[in-house]
Coordinates of C-alpha atoms in Angstrom, one line a residue:
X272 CA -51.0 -56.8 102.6
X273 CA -52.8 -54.2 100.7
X274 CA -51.1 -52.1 97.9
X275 CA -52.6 -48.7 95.8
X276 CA -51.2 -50.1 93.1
X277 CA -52.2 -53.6 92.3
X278 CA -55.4 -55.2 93.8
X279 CA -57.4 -58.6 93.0
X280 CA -61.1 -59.5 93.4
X281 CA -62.1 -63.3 93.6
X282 CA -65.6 -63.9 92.2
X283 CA -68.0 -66.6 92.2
X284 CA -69.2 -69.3 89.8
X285 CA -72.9 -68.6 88.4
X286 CA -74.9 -69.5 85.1
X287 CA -76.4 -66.4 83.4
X288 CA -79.8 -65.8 84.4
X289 CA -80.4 -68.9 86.4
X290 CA -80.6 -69.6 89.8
X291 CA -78.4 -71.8 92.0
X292 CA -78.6 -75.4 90.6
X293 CA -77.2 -77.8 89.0
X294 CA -75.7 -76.1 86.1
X295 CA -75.5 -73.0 88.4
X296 CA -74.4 -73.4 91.3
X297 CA -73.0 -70.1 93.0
X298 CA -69.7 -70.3 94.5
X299 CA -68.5 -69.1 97.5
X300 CA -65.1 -67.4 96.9
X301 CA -64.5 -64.0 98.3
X302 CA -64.9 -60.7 96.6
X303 CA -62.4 -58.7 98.3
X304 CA -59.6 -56.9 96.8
X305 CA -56.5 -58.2 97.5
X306 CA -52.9 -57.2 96.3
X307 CA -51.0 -58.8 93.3
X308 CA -48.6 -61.1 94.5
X309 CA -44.5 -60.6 93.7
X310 CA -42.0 -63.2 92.9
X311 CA -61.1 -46.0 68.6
X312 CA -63.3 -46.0 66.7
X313 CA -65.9 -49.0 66.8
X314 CA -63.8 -51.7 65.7
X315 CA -63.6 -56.2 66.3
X316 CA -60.6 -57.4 65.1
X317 CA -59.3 -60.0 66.3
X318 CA -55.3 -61.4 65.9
X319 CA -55.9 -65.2 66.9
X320 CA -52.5 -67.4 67.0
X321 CA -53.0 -70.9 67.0
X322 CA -54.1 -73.2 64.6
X323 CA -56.0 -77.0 63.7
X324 CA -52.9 -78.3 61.8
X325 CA -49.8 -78.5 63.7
X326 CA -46.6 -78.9 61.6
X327 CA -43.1 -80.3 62.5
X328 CA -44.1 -79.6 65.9
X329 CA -44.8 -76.3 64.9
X330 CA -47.8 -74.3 65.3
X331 CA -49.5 -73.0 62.7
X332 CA -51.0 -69.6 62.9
X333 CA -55.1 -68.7 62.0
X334 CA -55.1 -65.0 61.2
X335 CA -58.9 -64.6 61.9
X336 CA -59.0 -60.9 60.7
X337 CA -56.0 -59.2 59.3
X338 CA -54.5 -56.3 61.5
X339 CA -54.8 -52.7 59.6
X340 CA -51.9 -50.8 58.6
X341 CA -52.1 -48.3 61.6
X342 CA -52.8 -51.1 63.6
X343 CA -49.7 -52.9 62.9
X344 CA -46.5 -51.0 62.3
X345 CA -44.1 -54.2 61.8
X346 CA -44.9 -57.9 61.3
X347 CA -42.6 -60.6 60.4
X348 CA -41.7 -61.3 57.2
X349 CA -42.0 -64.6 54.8
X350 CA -39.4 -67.7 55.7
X351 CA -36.8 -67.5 53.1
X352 CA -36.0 -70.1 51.3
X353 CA -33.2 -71.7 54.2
X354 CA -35.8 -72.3 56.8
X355 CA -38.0 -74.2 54.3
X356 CA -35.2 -76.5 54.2
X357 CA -34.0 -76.5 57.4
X358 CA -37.9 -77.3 58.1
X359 CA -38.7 -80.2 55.8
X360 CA -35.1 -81.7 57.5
X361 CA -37.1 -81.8 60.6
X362 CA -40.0 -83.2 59.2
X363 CA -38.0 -86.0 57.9
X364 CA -36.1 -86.5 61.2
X365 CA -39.8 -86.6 62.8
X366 CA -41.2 -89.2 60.7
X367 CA -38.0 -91.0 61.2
X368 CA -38.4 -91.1 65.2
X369 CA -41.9 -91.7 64.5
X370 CA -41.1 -95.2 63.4
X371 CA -38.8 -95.9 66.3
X372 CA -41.0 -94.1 68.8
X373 CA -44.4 -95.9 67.7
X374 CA -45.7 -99.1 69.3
X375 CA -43.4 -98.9 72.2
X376 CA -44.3 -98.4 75.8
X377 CA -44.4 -95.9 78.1
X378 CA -40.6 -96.6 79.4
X379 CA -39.1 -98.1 76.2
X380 CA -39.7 -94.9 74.6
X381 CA -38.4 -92.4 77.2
X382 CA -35.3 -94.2 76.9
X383 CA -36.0 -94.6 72.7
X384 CA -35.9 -90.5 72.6
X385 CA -33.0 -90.1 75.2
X386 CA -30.7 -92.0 71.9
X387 CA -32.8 -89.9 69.0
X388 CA -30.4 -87.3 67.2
X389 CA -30.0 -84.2 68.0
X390 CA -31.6 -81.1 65.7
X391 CA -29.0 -78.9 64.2
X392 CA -28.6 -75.4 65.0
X393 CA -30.0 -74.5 61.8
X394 CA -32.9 -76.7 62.1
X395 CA -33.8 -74.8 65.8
X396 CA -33.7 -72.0 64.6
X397 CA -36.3 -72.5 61.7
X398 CA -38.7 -74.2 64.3
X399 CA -38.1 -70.9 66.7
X400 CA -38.3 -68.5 63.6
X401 CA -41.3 -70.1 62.0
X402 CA -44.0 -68.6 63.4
X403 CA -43.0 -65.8 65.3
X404 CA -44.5 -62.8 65.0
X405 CA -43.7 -58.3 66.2
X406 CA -45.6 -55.3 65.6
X407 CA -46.0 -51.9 67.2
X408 CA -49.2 -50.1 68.6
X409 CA -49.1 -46.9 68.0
X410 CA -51.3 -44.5 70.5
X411 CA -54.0 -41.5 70.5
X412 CA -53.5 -38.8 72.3
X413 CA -52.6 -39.6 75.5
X414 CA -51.7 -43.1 75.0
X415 CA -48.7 -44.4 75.1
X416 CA -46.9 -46.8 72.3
X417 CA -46.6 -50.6 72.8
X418 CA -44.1 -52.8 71.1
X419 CA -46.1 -56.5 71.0
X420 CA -43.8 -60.1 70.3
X421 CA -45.8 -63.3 69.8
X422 CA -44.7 -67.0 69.3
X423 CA -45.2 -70.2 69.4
X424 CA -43.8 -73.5 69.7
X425 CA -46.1 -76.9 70.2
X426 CA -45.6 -80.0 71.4
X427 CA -49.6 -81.5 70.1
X428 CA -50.4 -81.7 67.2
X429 CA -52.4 -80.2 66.4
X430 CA -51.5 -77.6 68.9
X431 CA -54.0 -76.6 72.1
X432 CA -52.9 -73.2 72.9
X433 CA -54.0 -70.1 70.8
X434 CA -53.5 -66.4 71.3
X435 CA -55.2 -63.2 70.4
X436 CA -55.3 -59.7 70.5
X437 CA -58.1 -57.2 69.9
X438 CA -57.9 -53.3 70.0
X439 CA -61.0 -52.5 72.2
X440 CA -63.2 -50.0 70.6
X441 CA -64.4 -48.8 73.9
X442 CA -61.5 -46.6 74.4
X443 CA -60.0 -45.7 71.1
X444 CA -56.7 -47.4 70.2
X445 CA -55.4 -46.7 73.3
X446 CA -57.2 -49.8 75.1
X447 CA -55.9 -53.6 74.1
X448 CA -56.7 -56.9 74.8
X449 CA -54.2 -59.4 75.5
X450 CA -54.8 -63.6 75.7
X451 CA -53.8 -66.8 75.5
X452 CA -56.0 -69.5 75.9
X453 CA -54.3 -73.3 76.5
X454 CA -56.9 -75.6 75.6
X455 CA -56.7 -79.2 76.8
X456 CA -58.9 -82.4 75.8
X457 CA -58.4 -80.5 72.2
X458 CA -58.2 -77.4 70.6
X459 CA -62.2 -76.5 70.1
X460 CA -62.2 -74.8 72.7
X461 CA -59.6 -72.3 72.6
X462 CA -60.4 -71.4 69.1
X463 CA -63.3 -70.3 70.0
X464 CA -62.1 -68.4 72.7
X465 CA -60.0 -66.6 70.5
X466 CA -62.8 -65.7 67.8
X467 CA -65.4 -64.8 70.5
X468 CA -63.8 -63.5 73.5
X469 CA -62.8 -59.7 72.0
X470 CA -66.2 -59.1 70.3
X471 CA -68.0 -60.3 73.4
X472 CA -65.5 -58.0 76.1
X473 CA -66.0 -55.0 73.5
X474 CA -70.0 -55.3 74.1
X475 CA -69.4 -55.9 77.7
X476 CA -67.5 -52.6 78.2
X477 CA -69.6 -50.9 76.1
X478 CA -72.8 -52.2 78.5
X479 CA -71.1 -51.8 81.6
X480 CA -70.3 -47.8 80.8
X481 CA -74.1 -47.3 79.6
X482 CA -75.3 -49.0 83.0
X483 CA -72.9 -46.6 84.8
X484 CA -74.4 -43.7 82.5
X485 CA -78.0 -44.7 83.8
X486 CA -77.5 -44.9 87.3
X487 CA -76.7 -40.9 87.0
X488 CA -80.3 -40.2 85.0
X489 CA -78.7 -41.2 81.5
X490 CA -80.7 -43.3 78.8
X491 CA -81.4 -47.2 79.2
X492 CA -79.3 -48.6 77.0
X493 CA -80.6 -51.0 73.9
X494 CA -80.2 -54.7 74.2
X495 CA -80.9 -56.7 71.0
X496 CA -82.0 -60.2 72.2
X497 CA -78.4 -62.2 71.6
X498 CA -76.9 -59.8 74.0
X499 CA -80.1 -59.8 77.0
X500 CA -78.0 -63.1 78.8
X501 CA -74.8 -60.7 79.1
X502 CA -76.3 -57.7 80.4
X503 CA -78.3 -59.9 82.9
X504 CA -75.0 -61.7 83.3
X505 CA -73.2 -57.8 84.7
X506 CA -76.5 -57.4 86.8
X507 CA -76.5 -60.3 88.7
X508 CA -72.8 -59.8 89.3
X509 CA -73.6 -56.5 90.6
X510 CA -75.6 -57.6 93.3
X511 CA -74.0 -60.7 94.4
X512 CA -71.1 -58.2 95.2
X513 CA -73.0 -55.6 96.9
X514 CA -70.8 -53.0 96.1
X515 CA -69.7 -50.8 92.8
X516 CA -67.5 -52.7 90.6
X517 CA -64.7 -51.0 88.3
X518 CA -65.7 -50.9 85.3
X519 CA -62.8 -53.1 83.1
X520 CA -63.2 -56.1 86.3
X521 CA -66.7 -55.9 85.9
X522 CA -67.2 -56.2 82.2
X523 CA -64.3 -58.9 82.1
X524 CA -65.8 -61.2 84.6
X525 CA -69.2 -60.9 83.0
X526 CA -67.4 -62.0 80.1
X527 CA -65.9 -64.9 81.2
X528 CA -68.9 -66.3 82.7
X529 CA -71.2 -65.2 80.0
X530 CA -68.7 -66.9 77.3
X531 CA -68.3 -70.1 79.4
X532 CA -72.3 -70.3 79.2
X533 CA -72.9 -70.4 75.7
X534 CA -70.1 -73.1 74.7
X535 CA -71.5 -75.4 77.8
X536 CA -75.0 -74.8 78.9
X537 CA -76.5 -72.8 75.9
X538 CA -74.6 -75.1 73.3
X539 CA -76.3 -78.2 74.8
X540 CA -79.8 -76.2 75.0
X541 CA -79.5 -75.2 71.4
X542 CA -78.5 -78.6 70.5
X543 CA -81.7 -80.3 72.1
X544 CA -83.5 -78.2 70.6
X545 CA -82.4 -78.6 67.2
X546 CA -82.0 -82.3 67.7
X547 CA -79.7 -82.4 64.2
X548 CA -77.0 -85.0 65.0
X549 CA -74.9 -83.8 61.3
X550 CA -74.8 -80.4 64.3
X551 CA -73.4 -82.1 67.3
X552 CA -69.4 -81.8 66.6
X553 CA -70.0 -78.2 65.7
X554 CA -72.3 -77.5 68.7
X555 CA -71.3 -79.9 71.6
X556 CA -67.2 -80.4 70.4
X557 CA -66.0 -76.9 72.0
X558 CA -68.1 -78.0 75.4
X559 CA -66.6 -81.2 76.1
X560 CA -62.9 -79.6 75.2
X561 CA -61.6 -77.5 77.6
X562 CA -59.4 -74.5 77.7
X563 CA -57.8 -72.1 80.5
X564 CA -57.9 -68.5 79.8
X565 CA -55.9 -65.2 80.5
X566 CA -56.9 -62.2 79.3
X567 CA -55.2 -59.1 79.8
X568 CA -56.5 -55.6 79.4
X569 CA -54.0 -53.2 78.7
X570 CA -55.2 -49.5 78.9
X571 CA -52.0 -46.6 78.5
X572 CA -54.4 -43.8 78.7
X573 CA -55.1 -44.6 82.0
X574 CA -51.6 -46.7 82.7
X575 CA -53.0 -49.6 84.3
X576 CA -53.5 -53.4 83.7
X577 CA -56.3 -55.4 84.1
X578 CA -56.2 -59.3 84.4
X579 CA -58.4 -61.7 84.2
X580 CA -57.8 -65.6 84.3
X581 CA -59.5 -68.7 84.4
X582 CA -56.7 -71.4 85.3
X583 CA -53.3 -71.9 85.1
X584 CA -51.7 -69.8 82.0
X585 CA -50.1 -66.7 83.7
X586 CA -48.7 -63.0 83.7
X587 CA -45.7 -61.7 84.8
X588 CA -44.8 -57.9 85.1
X589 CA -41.4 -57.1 84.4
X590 CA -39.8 -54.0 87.0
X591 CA -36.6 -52.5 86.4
X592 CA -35.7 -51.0 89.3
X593 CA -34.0 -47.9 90.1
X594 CA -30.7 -49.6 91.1
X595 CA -31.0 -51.4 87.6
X596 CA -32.2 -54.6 88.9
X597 CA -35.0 -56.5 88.0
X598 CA -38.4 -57.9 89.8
X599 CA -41.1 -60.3 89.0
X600 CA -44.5 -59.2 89.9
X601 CA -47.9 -61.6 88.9
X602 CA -50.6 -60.3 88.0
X603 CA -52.4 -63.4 88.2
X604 CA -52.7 -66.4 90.3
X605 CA -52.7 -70.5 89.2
X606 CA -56.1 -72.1 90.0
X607 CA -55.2 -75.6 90.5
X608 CA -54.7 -78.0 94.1
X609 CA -51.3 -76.4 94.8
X610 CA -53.3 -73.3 95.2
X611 CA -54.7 -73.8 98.9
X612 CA -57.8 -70.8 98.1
X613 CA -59.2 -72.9 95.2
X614 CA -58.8 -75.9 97.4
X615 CA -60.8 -74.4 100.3
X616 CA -63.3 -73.4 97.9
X617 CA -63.9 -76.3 95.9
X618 CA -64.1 -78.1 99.7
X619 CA -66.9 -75.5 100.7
X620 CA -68.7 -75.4 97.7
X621 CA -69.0 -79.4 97.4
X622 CA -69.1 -80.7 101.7
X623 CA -68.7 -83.8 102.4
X624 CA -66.8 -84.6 99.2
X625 CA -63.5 -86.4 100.2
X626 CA -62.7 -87.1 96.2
X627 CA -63.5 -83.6 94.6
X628 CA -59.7 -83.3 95.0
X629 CA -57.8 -86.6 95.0
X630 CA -54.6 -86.9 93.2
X631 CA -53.9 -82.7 92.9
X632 CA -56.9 -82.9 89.9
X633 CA -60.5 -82.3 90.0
X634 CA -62.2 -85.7 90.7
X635 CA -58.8 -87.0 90.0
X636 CA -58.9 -85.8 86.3
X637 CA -58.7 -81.9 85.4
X638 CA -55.7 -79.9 86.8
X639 CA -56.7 -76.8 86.7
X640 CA -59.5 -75.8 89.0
X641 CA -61.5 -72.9 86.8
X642 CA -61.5 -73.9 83.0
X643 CA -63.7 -73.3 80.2
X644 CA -65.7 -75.8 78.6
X645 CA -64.7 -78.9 79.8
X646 CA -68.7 -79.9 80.0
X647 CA -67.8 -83.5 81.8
X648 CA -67.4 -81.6 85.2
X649 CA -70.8 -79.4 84.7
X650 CA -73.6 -80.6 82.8
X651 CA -76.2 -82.3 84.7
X652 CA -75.5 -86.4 84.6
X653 CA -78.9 -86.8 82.7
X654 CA -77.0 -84.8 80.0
X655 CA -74.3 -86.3 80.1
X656 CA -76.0 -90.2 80.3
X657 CA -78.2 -88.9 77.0
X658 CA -75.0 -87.3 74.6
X659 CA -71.7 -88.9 75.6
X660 CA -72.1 -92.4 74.6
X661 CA -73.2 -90.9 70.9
X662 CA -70.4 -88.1 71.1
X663 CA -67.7 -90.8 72.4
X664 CA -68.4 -92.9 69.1
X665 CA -68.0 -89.9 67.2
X666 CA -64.6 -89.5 68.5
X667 CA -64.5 -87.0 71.9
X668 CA -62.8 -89.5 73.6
X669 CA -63.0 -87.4 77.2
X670 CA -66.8 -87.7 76.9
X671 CA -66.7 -89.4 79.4
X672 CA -68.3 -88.9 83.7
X673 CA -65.6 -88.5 86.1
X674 CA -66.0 -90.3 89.1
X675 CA -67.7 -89.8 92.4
X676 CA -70.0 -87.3 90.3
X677 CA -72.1 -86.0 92.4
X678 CA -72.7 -82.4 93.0
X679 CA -72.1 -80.7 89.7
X680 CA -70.4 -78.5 88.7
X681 CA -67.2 -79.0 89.9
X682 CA -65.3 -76.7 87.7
X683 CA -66.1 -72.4 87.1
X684 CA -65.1 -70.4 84.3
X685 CA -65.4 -67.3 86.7
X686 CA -61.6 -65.1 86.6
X687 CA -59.9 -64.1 89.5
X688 CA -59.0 -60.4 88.3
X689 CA -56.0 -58.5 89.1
X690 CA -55.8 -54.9 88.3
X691 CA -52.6 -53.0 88.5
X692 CA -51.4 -49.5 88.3
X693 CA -48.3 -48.8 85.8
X694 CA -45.7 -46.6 87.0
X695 CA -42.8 -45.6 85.2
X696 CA -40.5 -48.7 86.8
X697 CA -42.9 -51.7 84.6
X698 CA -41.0 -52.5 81.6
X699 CA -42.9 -55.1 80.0
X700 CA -45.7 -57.7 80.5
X701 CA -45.0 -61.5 79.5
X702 CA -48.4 -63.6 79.0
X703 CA -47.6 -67.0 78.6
X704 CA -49.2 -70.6 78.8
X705 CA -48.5 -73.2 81.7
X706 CA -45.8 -74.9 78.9
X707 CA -43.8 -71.8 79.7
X708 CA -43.7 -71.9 83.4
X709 CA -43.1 -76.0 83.0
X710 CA -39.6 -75.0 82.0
X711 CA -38.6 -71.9 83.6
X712 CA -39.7 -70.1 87.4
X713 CA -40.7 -66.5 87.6
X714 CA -37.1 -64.9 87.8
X715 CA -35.6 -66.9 85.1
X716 CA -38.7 -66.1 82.5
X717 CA -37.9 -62.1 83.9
X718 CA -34.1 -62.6 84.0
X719 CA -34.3 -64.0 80.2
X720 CA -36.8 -61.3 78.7
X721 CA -34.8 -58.4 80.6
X722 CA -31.6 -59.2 79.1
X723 CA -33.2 -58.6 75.5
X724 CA -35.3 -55.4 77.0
X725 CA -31.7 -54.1 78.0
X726 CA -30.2 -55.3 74.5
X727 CA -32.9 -53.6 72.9
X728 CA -34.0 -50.7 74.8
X729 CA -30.9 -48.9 76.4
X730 CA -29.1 -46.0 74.5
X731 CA -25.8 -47.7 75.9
X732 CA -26.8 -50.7 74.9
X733 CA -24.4 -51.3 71.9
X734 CA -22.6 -53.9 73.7
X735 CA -25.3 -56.2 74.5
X736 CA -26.6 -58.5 71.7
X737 CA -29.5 -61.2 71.3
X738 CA -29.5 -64.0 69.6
X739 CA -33.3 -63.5 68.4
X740 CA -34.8 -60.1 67.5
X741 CA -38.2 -61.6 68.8
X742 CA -38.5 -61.0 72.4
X743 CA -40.8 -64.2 72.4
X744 CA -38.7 -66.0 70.6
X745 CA -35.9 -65.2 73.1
X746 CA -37.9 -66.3 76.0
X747 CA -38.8 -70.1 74.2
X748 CA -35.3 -70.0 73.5
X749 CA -34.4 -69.9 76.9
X750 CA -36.9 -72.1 78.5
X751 CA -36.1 -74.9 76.0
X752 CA -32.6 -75.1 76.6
X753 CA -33.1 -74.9 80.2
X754 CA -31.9 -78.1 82.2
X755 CA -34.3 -79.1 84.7
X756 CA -31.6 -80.0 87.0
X757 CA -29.0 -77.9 86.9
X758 CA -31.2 -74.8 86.1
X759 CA -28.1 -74.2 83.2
X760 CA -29.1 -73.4 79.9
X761 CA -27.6 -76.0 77.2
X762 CA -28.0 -76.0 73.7
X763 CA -28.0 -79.3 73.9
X764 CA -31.0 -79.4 75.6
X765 CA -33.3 -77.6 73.1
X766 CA -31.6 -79.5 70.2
X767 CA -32.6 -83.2 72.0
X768 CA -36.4 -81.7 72.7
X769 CA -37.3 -80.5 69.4
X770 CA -36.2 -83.7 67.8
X771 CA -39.2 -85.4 69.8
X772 CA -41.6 -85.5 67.2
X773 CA -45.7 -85.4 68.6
X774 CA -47.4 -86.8 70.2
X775 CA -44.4 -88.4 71.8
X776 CA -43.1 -84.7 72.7
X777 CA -46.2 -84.2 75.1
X778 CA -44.1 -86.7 77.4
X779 CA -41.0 -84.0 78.0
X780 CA -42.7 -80.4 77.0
X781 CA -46.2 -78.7 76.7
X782 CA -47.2 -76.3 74.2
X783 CA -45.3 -73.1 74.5
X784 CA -47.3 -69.7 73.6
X785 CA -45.9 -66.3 74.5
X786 CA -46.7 -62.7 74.3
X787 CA -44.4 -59.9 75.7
X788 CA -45.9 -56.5 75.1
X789 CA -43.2 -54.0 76.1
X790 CA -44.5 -50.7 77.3
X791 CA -43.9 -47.4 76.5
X792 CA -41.6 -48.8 73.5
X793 CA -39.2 -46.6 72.0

């Protein structure tokens, strides 16, 4: 079904200025647009949530340049002095389940945690409260004005999942970037998706509207030689697709690919080169971590969405409608084996292959299908023979070869990209990790985040109240005291899972990382 308003393009997998090979291998995936399914001034700042030290459970947040004040209109304020107690109760109550968690096996402590005490209100709140996180956008001319919530809540420690935002210089204020990026195999790699991705898609925009410029007679742009890979990178993307691109698709895809490049094939070239071991953490750690990726261009100027991801985080689109109910709309797809396209091409671009999908996982390991880093399912096995033996003793414990390794690679960093025209019906857009979507289906995680959009947002609204000012904070909430079974939300619930102290947590909940960025806010 085709729609004017929403549209996807499917790309495939290719190394930067390489040909096909074996850490290039082009993928076979369809280009065609298809719809999106239902259910200022030169500038790189970065917001990155996330963190290397998880606490309580709780994430803690790595502020990698600090907003300006015209950039942020309201942030959250210090804890007061309550939630530190309420807090270092937790942290107590932890270490206590620590000692009856520990040592146990995999069945003695399911049941262990089922008898743990419960949190108290107070102490839920603190761990919901502790790291969340509003501001407002506020537009050019022509733009419109965006209220953004952010929070988080972990269940590794340290947490895996980090978000960011970056105002895109290429078009003012009025132009944002969106993300979250849920590492797995540890948190390298997502940090440095969130300090490189914005700076990288700001060049890439700016290159893509420059190329556009010179096929109408304008100047060849400038390419200083740390940026020759990307611009080769939109080229060659260019003429694999035979056809004129969009410019926001084009420049995030390039990104994507170009990104997922330097932390696994140029990291291990620049390593070999070097050939300093004191190096190899800082050079080879963020390649053999992994991390999915959703990025989300938000553009009010010219109302419309672009999304790119690598994986299985997700976004949702809020619709009111005008009877006053609500609709989910995704504007983005999960790559993994329950998605029979990623299964079809992983069986094309590896024939013969019974095992490149055997257990729902990649080569019975790796859920998600498109990932970044994750170098075990790309370098070549010479590489891998050479460096993980040394880089398992130095503690990556997943450099390891997968099975049945064969035809590498097995896994692309290349986004499907959904693009999607606002209208005045889309209320708000929720970008969230796979932790979210663990606990809660589309129309609950709309459902929940409408009923504070109402509370907050309707002049007749004086009636309905929300616990949480936080729209984020709202939605965790929600999914955390949702019962798996009877789909009721219990207090109960999110009391018993936050006294689960990590690791032992990772065996009922993920980590949990949420943006809602309401449009047109009042």
């Amino acid at each position: 079904m085709q729609s004017t308003r929403s549209r996807r393009a499917l790309g495939t997998s290719t190394t930067p200025g390489q040909d096909s090979g074996a850490a290039g291998k082009k993928s076979s995936a369809s280009d065609t647009p298809q719809p999106a399914s239902t259910g200022s001034t030169k500038r790189s700042l970065t917001f990155a949530i996330g963190g290397i030290v998880a606490l309580l459970g709780v994430t803690s947040y790595t502020l990698l340049r600090q907003p300006t004040p015209a950039d942020v209109a309201a942030q959250s304020k210090p804890a007061p002095s309550s939630t530190q107690t309420a807090l270092e109760s937790v942290a107590t109550k932890h270490g206590d389940a620590l000692k009856k968690l520990d040592g146990l096996s995999t069945k003695e402590r399911r049941e262990e945690a089922k008898r743990l005490g419960l949190l108290t209100a107070e102490e839920v709140n603190a761990v919901l409260h502790a790291k969340e996180n509003s501001w407002v956008i506020e537009p050019t001319s022509g733009g419109a004005r965006l209220r953004v919530d952010t929070n988080q809540v972990s269940s590794n420690a340290p947490i895996e999942d980090y978000l960011a935002w970056t105002p895109l210089a290429s078009n003012a204020s009025n132009r944002h970037m969106f993300s979250v990026f849920d590492g797995h195999a540890g948190y390298r790699c997502a940090e440095q998706l969130a300090a490189r991705m914005g700076p990288m898609l700001d060049k890439s925009l700016d290159f893509v509207a420059q190329l556009a410029e010179l096929k109408k007679g304008g100047k060849k742009p400038e390419v200083e030689a740390g940026d020759k890979a990307l611009v080769k990178t939109i080229r060659q993307i260019e003429r694999e697709a035979g056809l004129d691109w969009d410019q926001v698709p084009l420049a995030l895809t390039a990104t994507f690919i170009n990104m997922d490049y330097e932390l696994v094939a140029g990291a291990l070239a620049e390593f070999r080169k070097q050939q300093q071991l004191m190096r190899m953490d800082e050079l080879l750690g963020p390649a053999v971590s992994g991390s999915c990726g959703l990025v989300a261009v938000v553009d009010t100027e010219a109302k419309e969405v672009v999304v790119a991801n690598t994986g299985d985080s997700r976004a949702l689109l809020g619709v009111r409608l005008k009877n006053g109910s609500w609709k989910a709309v995704r504007l983005s797809q999960d790559q993994t084996a329950d998605n029979a396209n990623e299964v079809a091409r992983m069986a094309r671009e590896h024939p013969g292959e019974d095992a490149v999908i055997h257990r729902g996982r990649v080569l019975g390991g790796l859920m998600p299908t498109r990932a970044f880093g994750d170098c075990r399912y790309k370098w070549p096995l010479e590489a891998q023979q050479d460096l993980f033996p040394v880089l398992y003793s130095r503690g990556h414990r997943y450099a390891t070869t997968p099975p049945n390794y064969v035809t590498p690679p097995y896994v692309t960093a290349r986004p499907v990209i959904v693009k999607h025209l606002l209208s005045d019906e889309d209320k708000f857009i929720v970008i969230a990790s796979d932790g979210l979507y663990d606990q809660m289906t589309d129309a609950e995680v709309i459902g929940s985040v409408s009923q504070w959009y109402e509370a907050h947002n309707r002049k007749d609204a004086s009636t309905l109240t929300t616990e949480d000012d936080n729209a984020a904070t709202h939605l965790i909430r929600a999914a955390l005291s949702t019962d798996h079974s009877s789909r009721r939300q219990s207090d109960k619930n999110i009391r018993r899972l936050l006294a689960i102290p990590p690791p032992h947590s990772r065996r009922f909940r993920d980590d949990i990382s949420v943006t809602i960025v309401t449009l047109n806010a009042e």
